[in-house]
Structures are given as structure tokens and as C-alpha cells.
Amino acid sequence: MMNYYMIKILNELVNDERINSLSGIAKDNNRKVYIEGNEYQEYSLDLIFLVDTGDQFKKTIAFTITTNSFSSKIEVIKHCSTISQIFSRKKVKDVTNYIIDKILEFKNNNQNNKYLNLLNA
């Protein structure tokens, strides 16, 4: 079961017009975390997007969003990189804008690389 912040982030991503044509998968993972004898809940949401870059096959970009009951932060990790970004729970829109910007940047970079390869051929 997703918590409030994960549902809000997912809804904003689905409804954003900049990426509403993308296909993707969302999977939630929840677990109990024990810190200094206290039990907390950790919520995690894995997002995988299929991005049409003009190649024969769509390329994927993935993120993991994590929050927990003992912290007021949301962490976003972009897969296949060392990029990790921390956000405040109060600004969920910043999380969705960050993810959307990374998806669009990924799409544009891959399209630009394709055109450069065609020009150099």
C-alpha cells in the first residue's frame, strides 16, 4: 500500500501533459525499519518509463522514490547513475518536476545522439 506522498507524486506524474504519452510501470515496496529499538515504516516506489527516442525500440529510464515515517524527506534516485536528490515532503511538486525534467533530458539527449550519428555516417 502506497502512502499519501507516493500517491500524490504518482498522480501528478500521470496527469502532467509533458509526459502523458509515456508508458511506464510503477511498483511500490514497503518495509518495516528498526532504528534504536523503534519500528518505522519505509515506503518506496519504483518507476520505469519507456521513452520513444526515435530508435527502433523505446529506451527505459528508472527512478526509485523513498520516504519513511521517521524523516520528513523524500529521496529520488535515478537508476544507472550516482544521482540522488533529497526533497522536502512539503514540496511534492518539486519531486515530480525533477523526474519529468530528467525524463525529458534523457529523451532529448538520446534524440540528439541519434541525429549526430546520422550526420557523422
PDB file of C-alpha atoms in Angstrom:
ATOM      1  CA  MET A   1       0.000   0.000   0.000  1.00  0.00           C
ATOM      2  CA  MET A   2       1.389   3.383  -1.010  1.00  0.00           C
ATOM      3  CA  ASN A   3       1.419   6.275   1.402  1.00  0.00           C
ATOM      4  CA  TYR A   4      -0.043   9.721   0.744  1.00  0.00           C
ATOM      5  CA  TYR A   5       3.140  11.217  -0.733  1.00  0.00           C
ATOM      6  CA  MET A   6       3.700   8.384  -3.190  1.00  0.00           C
ATOM      7  CA  ILE A   7       0.090   8.526  -4.384  1.00  0.00           C
ATOM      8  CA  LYS A   8       0.336  12.308  -4.818  1.00  0.00           C
ATOM      9  CA  ILE A   9       3.605  12.033  -6.783  1.00  0.00           C
ATOM     10  CA  LEU A  10       2.222   9.275  -9.000  1.00  0.00           C
ATOM     11  CA  ASN A  11      -0.989  11.223  -9.697  1.00  0.00           C
ATOM     12  CA  GLU A  12       0.965  14.347 -10.636  1.00  0.00           C
ATOM     13  CA  LEU A  13       3.208  12.366 -12.993  1.00  0.00           C
ATOM     14  CA  VAL A  14       0.235  10.675 -14.674  1.00  0.00           C
ATOM     15  CA  ASN A  15      -1.600  13.970 -15.139  1.00  0.00           C
ATOM     16  CA  ASP A  16       1.347  16.062 -16.356  1.00  0.00           C
ATOM     17  CA  GLU A  17       0.886  16.960 -20.026  1.00  0.00           C
ATOM     18  CA  ARG A  18       4.636  16.969 -20.762  1.00  0.00           C
ATOM     19  CA  ILE A  19       4.925  13.200 -20.287  1.00  0.00           C
ATOM     20  CA  ASN A  20       1.349  11.904 -20.523  1.00  0.00           C
ATOM     21  CA  SER A  21       2.162   9.980 -23.711  1.00  0.00           C
ATOM     22  CA  LEU A  22       4.795   7.827 -21.983  1.00  0.00           C
ATOM     23  CA  SER A  23       4.214   4.245 -20.955  1.00  0.00           C
ATOM     24  CA  GLY A  24       5.558   3.023 -17.691  1.00  0.00           C
ATOM     25  CA  ILE A  25       5.403   0.769 -14.686  1.00  0.00           C
ATOM     26  CA  ALA A  26       5.036   1.719 -11.030  1.00  0.00           C
ATOM     27  CA  LYS A  27       5.734  -0.743  -8.234  1.00  0.00           C
ATOM     28  CA  ASP A  28       5.518   0.023  -4.545  1.00  0.00           C
ATOM     29  CA  ASN A  29       7.680  -1.647  -1.926  1.00  0.00           C
ATOM     30  CA  ASN A  30       7.068  -1.128   1.764  1.00  0.00           C
ATOM     31  CA  ARG A  31       9.039  -2.489   4.667  1.00  0.00           C
ATOM     32  CA  LYS A  32       9.481  -2.084   8.382  1.00  0.00           C
ATOM     33  CA  VAL A  33      12.656  -0.381   9.564  1.00  0.00           C
ATOM     34  CA  TYR A  34      14.002  -0.735  13.091  1.00  0.00           C
ATOM     35  CA  ILE A  35      16.093   2.126  14.449  1.00  0.00           C
ATOM     36  CA  GLU A  36      17.250   2.178  18.061  1.00  0.00           C
ATOM     37  CA  GLY A  37      14.538  -0.276  19.065  1.00  0.00           C
ATOM     38  CA  ASN A  38      11.718   1.670  17.409  1.00  0.00           C
ATOM     39  CA  GLU A  39       9.705   0.396  14.457  1.00  0.00           C
ATOM     40  CA  TYR A  40       9.132   2.689  11.480  1.00  0.00           C
ATOM     41  CA  GLN A  41       7.637   2.239   8.029  1.00  0.00           C
ATOM     42  CA  GLU A  42       9.640   2.851   4.850  1.00  0.00           C
ATOM     43  CA  TYR A  43       7.760   3.473   1.603  1.00  0.00           C
ATOM     44  CA  SER A  44       9.417   3.006  -1.757  1.00  0.00           C
ATOM     45  CA  LEU A  45       8.078   3.485  -5.287  1.00  0.00           C
ATOM     46  CA  ASP A  46       9.938   2.175  -8.341  1.00  0.00           C
ATOM     47  CA  LEU A  47       9.102   3.958 -11.598  1.00  0.00           C
ATOM     48  CA  ILE A  48      10.184   2.705 -15.019  1.00  0.00           C
ATOM     49  CA  PHE A  49       9.332   4.810 -18.065  1.00  0.00           C
ATOM     50  CA  LEU A  50       9.528   3.752 -21.717  1.00  0.00           C
ATOM     51  CA  VAL A  51      10.747   6.747 -23.722  1.00  0.00           C
ATOM     52  CA  ASP A  52      10.426   6.996 -27.508  1.00  0.00           C
ATOM     53  CA  THR A  53      13.732   8.439 -28.694  1.00  0.00           C
ATOM     54  CA  GLY A  54      13.176   7.743 -32.371  1.00  0.00           C
ATOM     55  CA  ASP A  55      15.166   4.491 -32.315  1.00  0.00           C
ATOM     56  CA  GLN A  56      13.722   1.124 -33.275  1.00  0.00           C
ATOM     57  CA  PHE A  57      12.991   0.333 -29.650  1.00  0.00           C
ATOM     58  CA  LYS A  58      11.916   2.518 -26.771  1.00  0.00           C
ATOM     59  CA  LYS A  59      14.554   3.179 -24.127  1.00  0.00           C
ATOM     60  CA  THR A  60      13.953   2.983 -20.405  1.00  0.00           C
ATOM     61  CA  ILE A  61      14.681   5.385 -17.590  1.00  0.00           C
ATOM     62  CA  ALA A  62      14.022   4.395 -13.992  1.00  0.00           C
ATOM     63  CA  PHE A  63      13.708   6.091 -10.620  1.00  0.00           C
ATOM     64  CA  THR A  64      13.199   4.958  -7.043  1.00  0.00           C
ATOM     65  CA  ILE A  65      11.386   7.312  -4.680  1.00  0.00           C
ATOM     66  CA  THR A  66      11.746   6.618  -0.959  1.00  0.00           C
ATOM     67  CA  THR A  67      10.245   8.179   2.153  1.00  0.00           C
ATOM     68  CA  ASN A  68       9.759   6.918   5.675  1.00  0.00           C
ATOM     69  CA  SER A  69       7.839   7.616   8.852  1.00  0.00           C
ATOM     70  CA  PHE A  70      10.865   8.879  10.831  1.00  0.00           C
ATOM     71  CA  SER A  71      12.017  11.574   8.388  1.00  0.00           C
ATOM     72  CA  SER A  72      10.413  14.499   6.590  1.00  0.00           C
ATOM     73  CA  LYS A  73      12.404  13.954   3.404  1.00  0.00           C
ATOM     74  CA  ILE A  74      11.727  12.282   0.071  1.00  0.00           C
ATOM     75  CA  GLU A  75      14.712  10.771  -1.744  1.00  0.00           C
ATOM     76  CA  VAL A  76      14.720  10.293  -5.507  1.00  0.00           C
ATOM     77  CA  ILE A  77      17.357   8.018  -7.032  1.00  0.00           C
ATOM     78  CA  LYS A  78      17.895   7.923 -10.784  1.00  0.00           C
ATOM     79  CA  HIS A  79      18.943   4.402 -11.756  1.00  0.00           C
ATOM     80  CA  CYS A  80      22.145   3.629 -13.656  1.00  0.00           C
ATOM     81  CA  SER A  81      23.777   6.737 -12.249  1.00  0.00           C
ATOM     82  CA  THR A  82      25.076   8.085  -8.992  1.00  0.00           C
ATOM     83  CA  ILE A  83      22.457  10.827  -8.920  1.00  0.00           C
ATOM     84  CA  SER A  84      20.421  11.031  -5.740  1.00  0.00           C
ATOM     85  CA  GLN A  85      18.271  14.014  -4.826  1.00  0.00           C
ATOM     86  CA  ILE A  86      16.632  14.832  -1.466  1.00  0.00           C
ATOM     87  CA  PHE A  87      13.388  16.832  -1.292  1.00  0.00           C
ATOM     88  CA  SER A  88      11.157  18.105   1.485  1.00  0.00           C
ATOM     89  CA  ARG A  89       7.782  16.395   1.842  1.00  0.00           C
ATOM     90  CA  LYS A  90       6.147  19.820   1.762  1.00  0.00           C
ATOM     91  CA  LYS A  91       7.103  20.328  -1.882  1.00  0.00           C
ATOM     92  CA  VAL A  92       5.897  17.211  -3.697  1.00  0.00           C
ATOM     93  CA  LYS A  93       5.659  19.223  -6.925  1.00  0.00           C
ATOM     94  CA  ASP A  94       9.459  19.625  -6.835  1.00  0.00           C
ATOM     95  CA  VAL A  95       9.783  15.827  -6.912  1.00  0.00           C
ATOM     96  CA  THR A  96       7.537  15.460  -9.953  1.00  0.00           C
ATOM     97  CA  ASN A  97       9.212  18.354 -11.770  1.00  0.00           C
ATOM     98  CA  TYR A  98      12.637  16.812 -11.116  1.00  0.00           C
ATOM     99  CA  ILE A  99      11.550  13.436 -12.510  1.00  0.00           C
ATOM    100  CA  ILE A 100       9.856  14.994 -15.546  1.00  0.00           C
ATOM    101  CA  ASP A 101      12.915  17.145 -16.279  1.00  0.00           C
ATOM    102  CA  LYS A 102      15.192  14.091 -16.100  1.00  0.00           C
ATOM    103  CA  ILE A 103      12.887  12.129 -18.441  1.00  0.00           C
ATOM    104  CA  LEU A 104      12.751  14.963 -20.987  1.00  0.00           C
ATOM    105  CA  GLU A 105      16.518  15.482 -20.734  1.00  0.00           C
ATOM    106  CA  PHE A 106      17.040  11.736 -21.323  1.00  0.00           C
ATOM    107  CA  LYS A 107      14.731  11.808 -24.349  1.00  0.00           C
ATOM    108  CA  ASN A 108      16.367  14.898 -25.861  1.00  0.00           C
ATOM    109  CA  ASN A 109      19.918  13.616 -25.307  1.00  0.00           C
ATOM    110  CA  ASN A 110      19.113  10.298 -26.974  1.00  0.00           C
ATOM    111  CA  GLN A 111      17.408  12.002 -29.921  1.00  0.00           C
ATOM    112  CA  ASN A 112      20.352  14.392 -30.341  1.00  0.00           C
ATOM    113  CA  ASN A 113      22.822  11.491 -30.256  1.00  0.00           C
ATOM    114  CA  LYS A 114      20.829   9.689 -32.947  1.00  0.00           C
ATOM    115  CA  TYR A 115      20.900  12.727 -35.247  1.00  0.00           C
ATOM    116  CA  LEU A 116      24.629  13.275 -34.644  1.00  0.00           C
ATOM    117  CA  ASN A 117      25.323   9.639 -35.509  1.00  0.00           C
ATOM    118  CA  LEU A 118      23.342  10.030 -38.745  1.00  0.00           C
ATOM    119  CA  LEU A 119      25.276  13.176 -39.677  1.00  0.00           C
ATOM    120  CA  ASN A 120      28.634  11.513 -38.994  1.00  0.00           C
ATOM    121  CA  ALA A 121      27.789   8.385 -41.002  1.00  0.00           C
TER     122      ALA A 121
END
